[in-house]
Coordinates of C-alpha atoms and ligand atoms in Angstrom, one line a residue:
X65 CA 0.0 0.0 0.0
X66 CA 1.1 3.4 -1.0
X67 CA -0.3 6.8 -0.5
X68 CA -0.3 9.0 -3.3
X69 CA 2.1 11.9 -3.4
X70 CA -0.7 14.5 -5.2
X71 CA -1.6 17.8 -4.1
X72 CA -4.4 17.2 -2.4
X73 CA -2.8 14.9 0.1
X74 CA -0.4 17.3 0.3
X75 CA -2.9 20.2 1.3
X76 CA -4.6 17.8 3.6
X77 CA -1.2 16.7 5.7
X78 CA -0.6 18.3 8.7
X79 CA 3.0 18.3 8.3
X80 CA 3.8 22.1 8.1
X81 CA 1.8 22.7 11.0
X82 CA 3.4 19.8 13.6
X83 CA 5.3 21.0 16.4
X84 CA 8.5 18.7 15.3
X85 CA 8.9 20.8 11.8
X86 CA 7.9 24.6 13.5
X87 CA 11.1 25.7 14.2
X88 CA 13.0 24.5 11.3
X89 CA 14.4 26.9 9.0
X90 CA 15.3 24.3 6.4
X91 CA 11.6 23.4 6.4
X92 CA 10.4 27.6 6.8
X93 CA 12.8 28.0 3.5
X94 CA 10.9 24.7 1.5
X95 CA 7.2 26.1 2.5
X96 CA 8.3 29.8 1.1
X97 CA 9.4 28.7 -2.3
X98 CA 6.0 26.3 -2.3
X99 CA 4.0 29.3 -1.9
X100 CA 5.6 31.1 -4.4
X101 CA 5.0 28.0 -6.8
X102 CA 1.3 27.8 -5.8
X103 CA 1.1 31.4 -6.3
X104 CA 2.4 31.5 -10.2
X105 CA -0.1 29.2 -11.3
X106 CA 1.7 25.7 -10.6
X107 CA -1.1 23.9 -9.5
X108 CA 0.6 21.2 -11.3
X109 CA 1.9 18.3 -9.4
X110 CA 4.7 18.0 -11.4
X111 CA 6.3 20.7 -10.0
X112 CA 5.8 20.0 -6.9
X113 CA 8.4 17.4 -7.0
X114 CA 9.1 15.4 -3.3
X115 CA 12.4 17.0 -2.3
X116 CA 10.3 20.6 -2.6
X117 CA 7.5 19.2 0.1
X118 CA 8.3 19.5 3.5
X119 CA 5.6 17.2 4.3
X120 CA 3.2 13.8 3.2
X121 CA 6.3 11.7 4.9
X122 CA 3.8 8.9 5.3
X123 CA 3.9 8.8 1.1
X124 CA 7.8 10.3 0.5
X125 CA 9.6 8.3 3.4
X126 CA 12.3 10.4 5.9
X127 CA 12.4 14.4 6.4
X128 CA 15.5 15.9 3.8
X129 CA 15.5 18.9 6.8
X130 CA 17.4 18.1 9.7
X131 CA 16.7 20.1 11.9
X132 CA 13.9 19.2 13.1
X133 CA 13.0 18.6 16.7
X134 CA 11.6 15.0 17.1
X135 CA 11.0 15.6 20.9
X136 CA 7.7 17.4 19.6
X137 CA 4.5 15.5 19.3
X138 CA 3.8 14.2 15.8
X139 CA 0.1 15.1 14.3
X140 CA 0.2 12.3 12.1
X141 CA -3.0 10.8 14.1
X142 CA -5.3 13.9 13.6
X143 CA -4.7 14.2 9.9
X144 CA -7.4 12.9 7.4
X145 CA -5.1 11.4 5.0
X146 CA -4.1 9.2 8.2
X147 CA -7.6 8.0 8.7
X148 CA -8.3 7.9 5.3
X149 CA -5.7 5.3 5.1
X150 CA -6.2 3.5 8.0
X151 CA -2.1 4.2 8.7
X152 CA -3.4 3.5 12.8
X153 CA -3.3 -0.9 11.4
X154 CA 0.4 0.4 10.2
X155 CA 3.5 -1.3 11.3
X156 CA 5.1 2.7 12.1
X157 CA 1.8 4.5 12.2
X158 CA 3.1 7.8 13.4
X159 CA 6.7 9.8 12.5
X160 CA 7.2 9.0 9.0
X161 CA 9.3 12.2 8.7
X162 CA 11.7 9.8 10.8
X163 CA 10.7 6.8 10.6
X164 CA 10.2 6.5 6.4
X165 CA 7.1 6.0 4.6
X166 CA 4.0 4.0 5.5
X167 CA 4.5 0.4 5.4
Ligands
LIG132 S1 5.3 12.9 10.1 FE1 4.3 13.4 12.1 S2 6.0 14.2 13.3 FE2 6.7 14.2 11.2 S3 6.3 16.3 10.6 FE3 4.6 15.0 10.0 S4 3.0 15.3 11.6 FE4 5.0 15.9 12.4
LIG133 S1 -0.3 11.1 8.0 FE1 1.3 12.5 8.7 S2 2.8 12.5 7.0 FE2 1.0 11.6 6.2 S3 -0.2 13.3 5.3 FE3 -0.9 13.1 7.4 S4 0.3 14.5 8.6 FE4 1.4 14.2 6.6

C-alpha cells in the first residue's frame, strides 16, 4: 500500500503545521518557495516534485531537513489522510518524517 504523493494529500497533511517541523528553518525555507510556486499558477503536481515538500512523509519516506525537533508530538493521528488510510493498522503509524514512509 502506498499513499499518493498528489496535491491534495499534500494540502490535507498536517505536516507544516506539527510541532516537530515549527522551528525549522530548512523546512520555513521549503514552505516559502511552495507558496511562491502555488502562487504562479503551478497547480501542477509535477512541479511539486518530493524533495520541494516538506511534508506527506507517510507517502515520501524520511524528512531531507534536519533540523527538526523530534521531541515534539507528531500530528500524524489527527490528519485525514491518516484516517483515510487506515495508517493506525500500520507497522510505524506515526513519525514517517523519521521513521520513512507507510508500510
Ligand atoms: S510525520 Fe508526524 S512528526 Fe513528522 S512532521 Fe509530519 S506530523 Fe510531524
Ligand atoms: S499522515 Fe502524517 S505525514 Fe501523512 S499526510 Fe498526514 S500528517 Fe502528513
Amino acid at each position: 500500500m502506498s499513499i499518493d504523493f498528489s496535491m491534495e494529500n499534500i494540502k490535507k497533511c498536517l505536516c507544516m503545521r506539527c510541532p516537530v517541523q515549527m522551528e525549522s528553518q530548512c523546512v520555513k525555507d521549503k514552505e516559502k518557495i511552495m507558496i511562491l510556486m502555488t502562487q504562479q499558477d503551478l497547480d501542477s503536481p509535477m512541479r511539486m516534485d518530493e524533495e520541494r515538500v516538506p511534508g506527506l512523509y507517510c507517502s515520501t519516506g524520511k524528512a531531507i531537513c534536519k533540523d527538526i525537533n523530534t521531541h515534539q508530538i507528531c500530528r500524524c493521528n489527527e490528519c485525514s489522510v491518516w484516517m483515510g488510510n487506515r495508517l493506525d493498522k500500520k507497522e510505524t503509524s506515526k513519525y514517517f518524517c523519521i521513521n520513512g514512509k507507510a508500510k
